[in-house]
Coordinates of C-alpha atoms (C1' of nucleotides) and ligand atoms in Angstrom, one line a residue:
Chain A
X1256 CA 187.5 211.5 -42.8
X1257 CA 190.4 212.7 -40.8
X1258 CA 193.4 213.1 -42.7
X1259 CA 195.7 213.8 -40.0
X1260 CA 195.7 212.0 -36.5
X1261 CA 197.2 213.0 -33.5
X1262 CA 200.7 211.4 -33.9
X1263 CA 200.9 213.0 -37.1
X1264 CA 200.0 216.6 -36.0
X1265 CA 202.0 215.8 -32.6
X1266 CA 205.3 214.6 -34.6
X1267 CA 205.2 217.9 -37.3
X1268 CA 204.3 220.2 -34.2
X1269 CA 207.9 218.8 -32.3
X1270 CA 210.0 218.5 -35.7
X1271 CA 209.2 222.1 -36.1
X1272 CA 210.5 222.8 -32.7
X1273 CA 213.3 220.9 -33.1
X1274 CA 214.4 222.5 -36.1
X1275 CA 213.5 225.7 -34.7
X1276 CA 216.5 225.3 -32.5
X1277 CA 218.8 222.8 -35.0
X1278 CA 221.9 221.3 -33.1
X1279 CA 220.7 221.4 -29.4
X1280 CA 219.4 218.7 -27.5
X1281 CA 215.8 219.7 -26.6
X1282 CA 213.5 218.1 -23.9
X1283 CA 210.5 215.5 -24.6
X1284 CA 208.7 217.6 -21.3
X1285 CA 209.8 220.8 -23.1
X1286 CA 207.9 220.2 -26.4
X1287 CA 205.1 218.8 -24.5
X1288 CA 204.4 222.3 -22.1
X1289 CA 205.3 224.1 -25.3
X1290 CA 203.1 223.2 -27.5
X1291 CA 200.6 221.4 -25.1
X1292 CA 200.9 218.2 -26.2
X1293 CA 200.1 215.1 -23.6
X1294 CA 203.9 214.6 -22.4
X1295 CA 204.0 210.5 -22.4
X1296 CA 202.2 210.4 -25.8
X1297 CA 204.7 212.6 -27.0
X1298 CA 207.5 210.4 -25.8
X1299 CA 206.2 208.1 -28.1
X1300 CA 205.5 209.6 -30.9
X1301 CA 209.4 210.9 -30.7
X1302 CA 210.7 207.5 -30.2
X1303 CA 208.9 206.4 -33.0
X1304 CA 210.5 208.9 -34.8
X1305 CA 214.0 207.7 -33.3
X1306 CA 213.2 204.2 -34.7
X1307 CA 213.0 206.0 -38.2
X1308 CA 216.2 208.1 -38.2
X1309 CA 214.4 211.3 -38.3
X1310 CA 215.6 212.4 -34.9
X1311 CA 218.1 211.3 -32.8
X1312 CA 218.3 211.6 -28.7
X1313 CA 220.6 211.9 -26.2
X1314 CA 219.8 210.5 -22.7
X1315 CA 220.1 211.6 -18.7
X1316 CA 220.4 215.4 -17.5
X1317 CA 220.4 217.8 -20.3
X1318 CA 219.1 215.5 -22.8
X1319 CA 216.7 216.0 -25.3
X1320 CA 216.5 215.3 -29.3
X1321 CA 217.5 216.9 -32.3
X1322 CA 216.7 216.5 -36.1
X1323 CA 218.8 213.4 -37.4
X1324 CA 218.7 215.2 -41.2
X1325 CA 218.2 218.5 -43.0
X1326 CA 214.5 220.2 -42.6
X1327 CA 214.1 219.8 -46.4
X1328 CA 214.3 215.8 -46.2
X1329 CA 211.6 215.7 -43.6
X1330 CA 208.7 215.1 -45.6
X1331 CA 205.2 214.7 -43.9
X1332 CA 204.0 212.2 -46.3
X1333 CA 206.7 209.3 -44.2
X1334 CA 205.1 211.0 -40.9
X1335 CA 201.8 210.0 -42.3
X1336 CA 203.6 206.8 -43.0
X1337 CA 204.9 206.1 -40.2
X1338 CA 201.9 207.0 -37.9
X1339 CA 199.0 206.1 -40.2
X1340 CA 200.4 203.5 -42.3
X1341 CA 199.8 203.5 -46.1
X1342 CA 196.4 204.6 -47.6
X1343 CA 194.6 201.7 -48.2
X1344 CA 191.8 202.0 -50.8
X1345 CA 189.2 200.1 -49.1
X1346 CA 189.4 196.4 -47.3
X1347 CA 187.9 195.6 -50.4
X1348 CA 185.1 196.1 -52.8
X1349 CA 183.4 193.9 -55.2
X1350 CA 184.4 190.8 -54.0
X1351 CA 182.7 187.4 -55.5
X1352 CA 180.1 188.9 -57.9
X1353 CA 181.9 191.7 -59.7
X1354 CA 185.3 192.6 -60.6
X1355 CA 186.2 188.9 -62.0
X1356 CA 189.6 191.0 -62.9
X1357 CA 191.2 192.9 -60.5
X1358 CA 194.0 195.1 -62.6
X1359 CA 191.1 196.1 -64.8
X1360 CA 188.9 197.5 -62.2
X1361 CA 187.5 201.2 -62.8
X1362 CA 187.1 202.3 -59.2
X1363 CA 190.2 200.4 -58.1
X1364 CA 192.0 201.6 -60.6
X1365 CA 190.6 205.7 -60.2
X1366 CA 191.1 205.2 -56.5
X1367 CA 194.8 204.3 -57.0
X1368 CA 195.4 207.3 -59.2
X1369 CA 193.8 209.7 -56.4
X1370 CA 196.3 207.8 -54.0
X1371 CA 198.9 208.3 -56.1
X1372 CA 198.2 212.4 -56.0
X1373 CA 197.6 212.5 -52.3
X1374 CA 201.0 210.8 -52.1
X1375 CA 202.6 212.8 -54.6
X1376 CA 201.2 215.9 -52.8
X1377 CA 202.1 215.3 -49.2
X1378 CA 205.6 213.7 -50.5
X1379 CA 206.2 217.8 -51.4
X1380 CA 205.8 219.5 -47.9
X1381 CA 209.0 219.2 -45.8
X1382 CA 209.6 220.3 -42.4
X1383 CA 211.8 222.8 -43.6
X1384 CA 209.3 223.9 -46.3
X1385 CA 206.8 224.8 -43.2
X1386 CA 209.8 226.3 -41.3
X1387 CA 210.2 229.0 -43.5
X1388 CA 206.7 229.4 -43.9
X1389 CA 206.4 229.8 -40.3
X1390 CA 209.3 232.3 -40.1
X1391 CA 208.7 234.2 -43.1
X1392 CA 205.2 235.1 -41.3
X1393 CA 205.9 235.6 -38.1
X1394 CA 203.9 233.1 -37.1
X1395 CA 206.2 232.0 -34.2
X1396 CA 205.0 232.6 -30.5
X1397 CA 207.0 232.5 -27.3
X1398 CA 206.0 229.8 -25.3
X1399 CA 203.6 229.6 -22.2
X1400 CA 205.1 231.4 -18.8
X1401 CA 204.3 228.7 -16.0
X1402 CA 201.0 228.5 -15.2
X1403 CA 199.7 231.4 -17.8
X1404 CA 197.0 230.2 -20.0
X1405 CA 196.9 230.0 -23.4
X1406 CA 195.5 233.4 -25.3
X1407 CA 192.3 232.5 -25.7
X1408 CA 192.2 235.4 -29.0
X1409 CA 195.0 232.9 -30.2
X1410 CA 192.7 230.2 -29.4
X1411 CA 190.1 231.4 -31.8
X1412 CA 191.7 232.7 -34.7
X1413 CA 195.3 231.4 -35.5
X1414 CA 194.1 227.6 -34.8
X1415 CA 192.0 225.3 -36.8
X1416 CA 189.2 223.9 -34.6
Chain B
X1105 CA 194.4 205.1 -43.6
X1106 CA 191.3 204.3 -45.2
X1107 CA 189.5 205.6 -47.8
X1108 CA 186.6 203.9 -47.9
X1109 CA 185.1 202.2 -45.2
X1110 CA 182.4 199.3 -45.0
X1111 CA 179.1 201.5 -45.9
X1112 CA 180.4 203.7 -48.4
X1113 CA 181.8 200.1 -49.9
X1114 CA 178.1 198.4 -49.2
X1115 CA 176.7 201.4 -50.8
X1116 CA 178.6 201.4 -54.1
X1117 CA 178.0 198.3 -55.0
X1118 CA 174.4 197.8 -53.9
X1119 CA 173.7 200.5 -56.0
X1120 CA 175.6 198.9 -59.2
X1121 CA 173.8 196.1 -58.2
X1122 CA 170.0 198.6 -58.4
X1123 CA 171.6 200.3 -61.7
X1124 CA 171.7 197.0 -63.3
X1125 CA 168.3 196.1 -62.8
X1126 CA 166.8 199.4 -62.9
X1127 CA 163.0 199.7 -63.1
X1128 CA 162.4 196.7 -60.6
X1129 CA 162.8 196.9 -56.7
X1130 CA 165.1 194.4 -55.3
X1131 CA 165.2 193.8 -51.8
X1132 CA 167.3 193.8 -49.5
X1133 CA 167.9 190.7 -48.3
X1134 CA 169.0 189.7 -52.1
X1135 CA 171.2 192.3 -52.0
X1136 CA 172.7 191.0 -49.1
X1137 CA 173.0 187.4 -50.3
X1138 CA 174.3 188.1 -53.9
X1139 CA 176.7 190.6 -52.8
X1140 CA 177.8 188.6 -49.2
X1141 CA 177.2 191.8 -46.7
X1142 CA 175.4 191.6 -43.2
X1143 CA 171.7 192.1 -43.8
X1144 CA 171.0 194.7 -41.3
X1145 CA 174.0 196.8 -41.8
X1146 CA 173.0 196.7 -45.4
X1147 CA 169.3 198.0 -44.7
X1148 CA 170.6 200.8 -42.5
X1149 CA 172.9 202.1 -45.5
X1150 CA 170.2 201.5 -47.7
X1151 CA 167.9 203.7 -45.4
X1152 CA 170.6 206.4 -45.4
X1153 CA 170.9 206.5 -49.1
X1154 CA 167.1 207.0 -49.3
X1155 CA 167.1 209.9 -47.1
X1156 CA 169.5 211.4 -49.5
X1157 CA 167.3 210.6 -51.9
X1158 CA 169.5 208.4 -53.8
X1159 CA 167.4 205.6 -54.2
X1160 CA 163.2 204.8 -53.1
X1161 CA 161.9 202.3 -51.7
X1162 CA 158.5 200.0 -51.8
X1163 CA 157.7 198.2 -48.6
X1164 CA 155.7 194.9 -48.1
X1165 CA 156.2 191.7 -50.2
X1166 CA 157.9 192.1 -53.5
X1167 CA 158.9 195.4 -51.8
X1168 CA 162.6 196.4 -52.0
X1169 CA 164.8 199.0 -53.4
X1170 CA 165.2 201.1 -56.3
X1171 CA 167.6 203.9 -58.1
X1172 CA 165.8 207.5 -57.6
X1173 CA 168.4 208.9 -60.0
X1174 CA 170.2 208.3 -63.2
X1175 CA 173.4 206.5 -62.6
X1176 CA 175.5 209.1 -64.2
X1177 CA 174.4 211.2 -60.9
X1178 CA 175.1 209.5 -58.4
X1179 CA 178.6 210.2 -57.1
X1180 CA 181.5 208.3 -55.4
X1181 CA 182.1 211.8 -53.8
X1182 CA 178.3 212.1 -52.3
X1183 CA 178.6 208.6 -50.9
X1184 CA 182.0 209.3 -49.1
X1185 CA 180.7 212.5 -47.6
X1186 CA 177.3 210.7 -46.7
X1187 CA 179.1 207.6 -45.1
X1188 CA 182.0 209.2 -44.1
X1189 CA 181.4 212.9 -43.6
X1190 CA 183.9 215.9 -45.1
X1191 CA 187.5 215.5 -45.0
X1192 CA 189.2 216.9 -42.1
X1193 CA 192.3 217.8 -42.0
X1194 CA 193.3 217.4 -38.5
X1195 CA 191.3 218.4 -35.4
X1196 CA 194.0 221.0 -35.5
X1197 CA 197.6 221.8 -36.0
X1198 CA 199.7 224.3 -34.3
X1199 CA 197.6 225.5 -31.7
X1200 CA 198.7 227.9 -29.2
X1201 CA 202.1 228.6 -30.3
X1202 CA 202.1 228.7 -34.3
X1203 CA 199.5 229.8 -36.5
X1204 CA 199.1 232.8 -35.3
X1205 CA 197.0 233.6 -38.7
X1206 CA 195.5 230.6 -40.0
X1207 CA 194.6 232.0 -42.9
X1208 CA 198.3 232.2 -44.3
X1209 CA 199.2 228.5 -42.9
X1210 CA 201.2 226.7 -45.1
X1211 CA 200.4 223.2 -44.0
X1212 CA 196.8 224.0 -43.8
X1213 CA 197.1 225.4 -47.2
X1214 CA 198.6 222.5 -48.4
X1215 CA 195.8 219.9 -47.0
X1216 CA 193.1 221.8 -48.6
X1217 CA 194.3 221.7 -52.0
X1218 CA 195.1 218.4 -51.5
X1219 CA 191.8 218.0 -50.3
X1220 CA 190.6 219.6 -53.2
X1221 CA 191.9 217.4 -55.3
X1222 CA 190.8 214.1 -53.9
X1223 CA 187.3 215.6 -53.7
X1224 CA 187.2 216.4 -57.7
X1225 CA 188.6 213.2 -58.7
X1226 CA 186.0 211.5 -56.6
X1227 CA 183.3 213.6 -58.2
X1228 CA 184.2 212.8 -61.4
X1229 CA 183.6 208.7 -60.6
X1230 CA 180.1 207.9 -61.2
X1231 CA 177.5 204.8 -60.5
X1232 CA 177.1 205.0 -64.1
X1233 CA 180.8 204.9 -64.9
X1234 CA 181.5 202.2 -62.7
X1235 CA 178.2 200.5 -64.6
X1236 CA 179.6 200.9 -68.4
X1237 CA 182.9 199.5 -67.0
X1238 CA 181.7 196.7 -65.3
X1239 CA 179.1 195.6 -67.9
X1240 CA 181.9 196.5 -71.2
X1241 CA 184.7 194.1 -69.4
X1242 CA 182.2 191.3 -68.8
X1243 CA 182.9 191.6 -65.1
X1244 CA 179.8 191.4 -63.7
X1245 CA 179.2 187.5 -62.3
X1246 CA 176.0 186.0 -61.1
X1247 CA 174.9 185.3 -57.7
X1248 CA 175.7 182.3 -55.6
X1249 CA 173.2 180.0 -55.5
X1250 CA 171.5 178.5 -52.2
X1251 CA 174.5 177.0 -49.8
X1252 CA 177.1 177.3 -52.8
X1253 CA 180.0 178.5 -51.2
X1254 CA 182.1 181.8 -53.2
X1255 CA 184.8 180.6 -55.8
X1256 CA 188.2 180.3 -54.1
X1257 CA 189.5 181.4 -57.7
X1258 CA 187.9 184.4 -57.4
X1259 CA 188.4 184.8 -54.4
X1260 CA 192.3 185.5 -55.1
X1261 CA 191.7 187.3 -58.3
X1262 CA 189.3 189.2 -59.2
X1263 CA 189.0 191.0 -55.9
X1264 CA 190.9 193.3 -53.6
X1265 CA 192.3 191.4 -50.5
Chain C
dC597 C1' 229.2 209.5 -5.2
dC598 C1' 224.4 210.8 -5.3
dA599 C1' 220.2 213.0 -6.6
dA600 C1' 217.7 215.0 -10.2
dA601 C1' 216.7 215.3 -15.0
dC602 C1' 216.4 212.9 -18.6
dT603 C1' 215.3 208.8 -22.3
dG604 C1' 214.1 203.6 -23.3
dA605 C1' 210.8 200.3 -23.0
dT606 C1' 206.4 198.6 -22.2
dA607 C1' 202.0 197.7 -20.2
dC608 C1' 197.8 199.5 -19.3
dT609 C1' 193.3 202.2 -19.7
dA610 C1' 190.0 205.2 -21.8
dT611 C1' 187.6 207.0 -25.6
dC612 C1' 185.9 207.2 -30.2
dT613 C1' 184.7 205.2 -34.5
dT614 C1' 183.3 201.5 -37.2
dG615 C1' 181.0 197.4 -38.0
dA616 C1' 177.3 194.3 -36.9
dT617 C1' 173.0 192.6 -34.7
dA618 C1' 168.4 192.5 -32.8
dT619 C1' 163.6 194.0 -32.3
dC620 C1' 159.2 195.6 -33.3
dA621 C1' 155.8 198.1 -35.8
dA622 C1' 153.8 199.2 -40.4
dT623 C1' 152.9 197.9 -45.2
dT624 C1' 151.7 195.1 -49.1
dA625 C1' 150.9 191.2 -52.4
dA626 C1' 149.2 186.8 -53.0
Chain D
dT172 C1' 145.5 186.4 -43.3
dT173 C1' 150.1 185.5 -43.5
dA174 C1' 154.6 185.9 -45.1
dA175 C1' 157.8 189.0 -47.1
dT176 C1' 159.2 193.1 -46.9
dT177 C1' 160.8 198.2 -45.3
dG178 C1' 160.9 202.0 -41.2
dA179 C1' 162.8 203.1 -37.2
dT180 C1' 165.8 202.5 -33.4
dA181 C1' 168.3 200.4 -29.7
dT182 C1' 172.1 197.8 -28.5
dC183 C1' 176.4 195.4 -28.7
dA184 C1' 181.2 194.1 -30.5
dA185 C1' 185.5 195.0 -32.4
dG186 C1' 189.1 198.0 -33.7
dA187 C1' 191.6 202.2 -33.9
dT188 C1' 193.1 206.2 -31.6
dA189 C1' 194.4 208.8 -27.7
dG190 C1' 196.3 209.1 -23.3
dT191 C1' 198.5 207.3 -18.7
dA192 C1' 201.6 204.9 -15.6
dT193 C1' 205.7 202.7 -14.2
dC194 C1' 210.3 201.2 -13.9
dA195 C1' 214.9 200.7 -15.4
dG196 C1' 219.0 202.9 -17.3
dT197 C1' 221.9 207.1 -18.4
dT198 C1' 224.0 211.5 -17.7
dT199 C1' 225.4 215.7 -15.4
dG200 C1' 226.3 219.0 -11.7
dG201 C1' 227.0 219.6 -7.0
Ligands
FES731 S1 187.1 197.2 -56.5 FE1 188.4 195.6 -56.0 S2 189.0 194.8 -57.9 FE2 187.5 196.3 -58.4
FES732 S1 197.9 224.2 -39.2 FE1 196.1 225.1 -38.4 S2 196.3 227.1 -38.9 FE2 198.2 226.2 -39.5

DNA sequence: CCAAACTGATACTATCTTGATATCAATTAA
DNA sequence: TTAATTGATATCAAGATAGTATCAGTTTGG
């Protein structure tokens, strides 16, 4: 079960970098060499995220996006949202024979209360919540020169495989 | 996003279907009827679930399936990781750039508690939980006979759509 | 003004996962 | 002995996810 897909993780990976650098306009091919993302998936996964208000763009030379709100009301759970759609507990279960009631159904009922957490957890972490994370630590790393490859050390350790 | 897809679903409620009848095998092929699931997919669940030693079998006529456990231990949680494997959070977040220590990620962090708490709750729901709900509220509804075609009323209630 | 650097929009392809079917051998009860 | 059944496996179909390509329109700097 993969809780995150690729739009997700691509979309938190470029709101970070966009609120790295708040109030300049930075490049869809930027983000994409920076954080090695495929560049025209990208581009849709940020106008996605136009469509939504959480970043606006501006076109032609020296163009480029920016966060459309604060950090801290960029929550991941409308990224999941907006990529993943909304959990669903299951097409269905128990359909003719059992569960002549639907509002009383145990599982249904447990598996909207897990939903509910999940929700209620993800609704918590903001962009700018990971942003000071990721300052606080250090975490931050200068981007790729042309051509140089990726630390492979890095590779191994500071990424989840 | 999905929590449970079609086997974990077909597995759940054959076995409610085995925990109310335990002590006899039933067969597939009933299973399949009464409970409206493709036959062979069913039988390749079923075959899962007895490598995990969830349930035996008895082949040949009057063959069929049977629990291998008491209800109360079999788990929603075992059946999701069976059918479904372990949660993942994301092939990865924050590659080269971020994360230089994954250990103190935040957002990483965050999924795995959150992870944590979807797999307790899930460990907590039972076959024989389900079993005392479904039995106490009367739920439980009996099989369509030959060519009878499913209640529309049903259909629209009692069921998740 | 024009060329280059950009985004907007959209269509297409590839790959992976899930869901479903088909087949044949082995077993068992009547 | 035959029909009902499971064991094992191979294959196919459908859907979701991931990635590519293309062209039109906008902006800026020379
Ligand atoms: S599982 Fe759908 S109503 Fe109970
Ligand atoms: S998200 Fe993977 S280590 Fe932070």
């Amino acid at each position: 079960m993969k809780v995150l897909t690729k739009k997700t993780d691509y979309a938190i990976r470029a709101l970070l970098m966009l609120g790295a650098k708040q109030g300049s306009y930075i490049s869809a091919k930027s983000i994409a060499v920076e954080q090695d993302m495929p560049y025209q998936f990208l581009r849709g996964v940020l106008q996605e995220m136009i469509r939504h208000d959480l970043i606006i763009s501006k076109e032609g030379v020296q163009g480029g996006f920016m966060l459309a709100k604060d950090p801290d009301e960029i929550r991941v759970r409308q990224l999941i949202e907006i990529f993943q759609g909304t959990v669903q507990v299951s097409e269905c279960m128990f359909r003719k024979q059992i569960c002549a009631n639907r509002s009383r159904c145990v599982l249904r009922h447990e598996i909207m209360r897990i939903e509910e957490v999940v929700n209620n957890e993800f609704e918590k972490v903001t962009i700018g919540k990971l942003l000071r994370m990721l300052s606080a630590e250090g975490n931050m790393r200068p981007a790729l020169k042309d051509g140089e490859a990726p630390d492979p050390q890095t590779r191994q350790t500071g990424i989840m495989n």
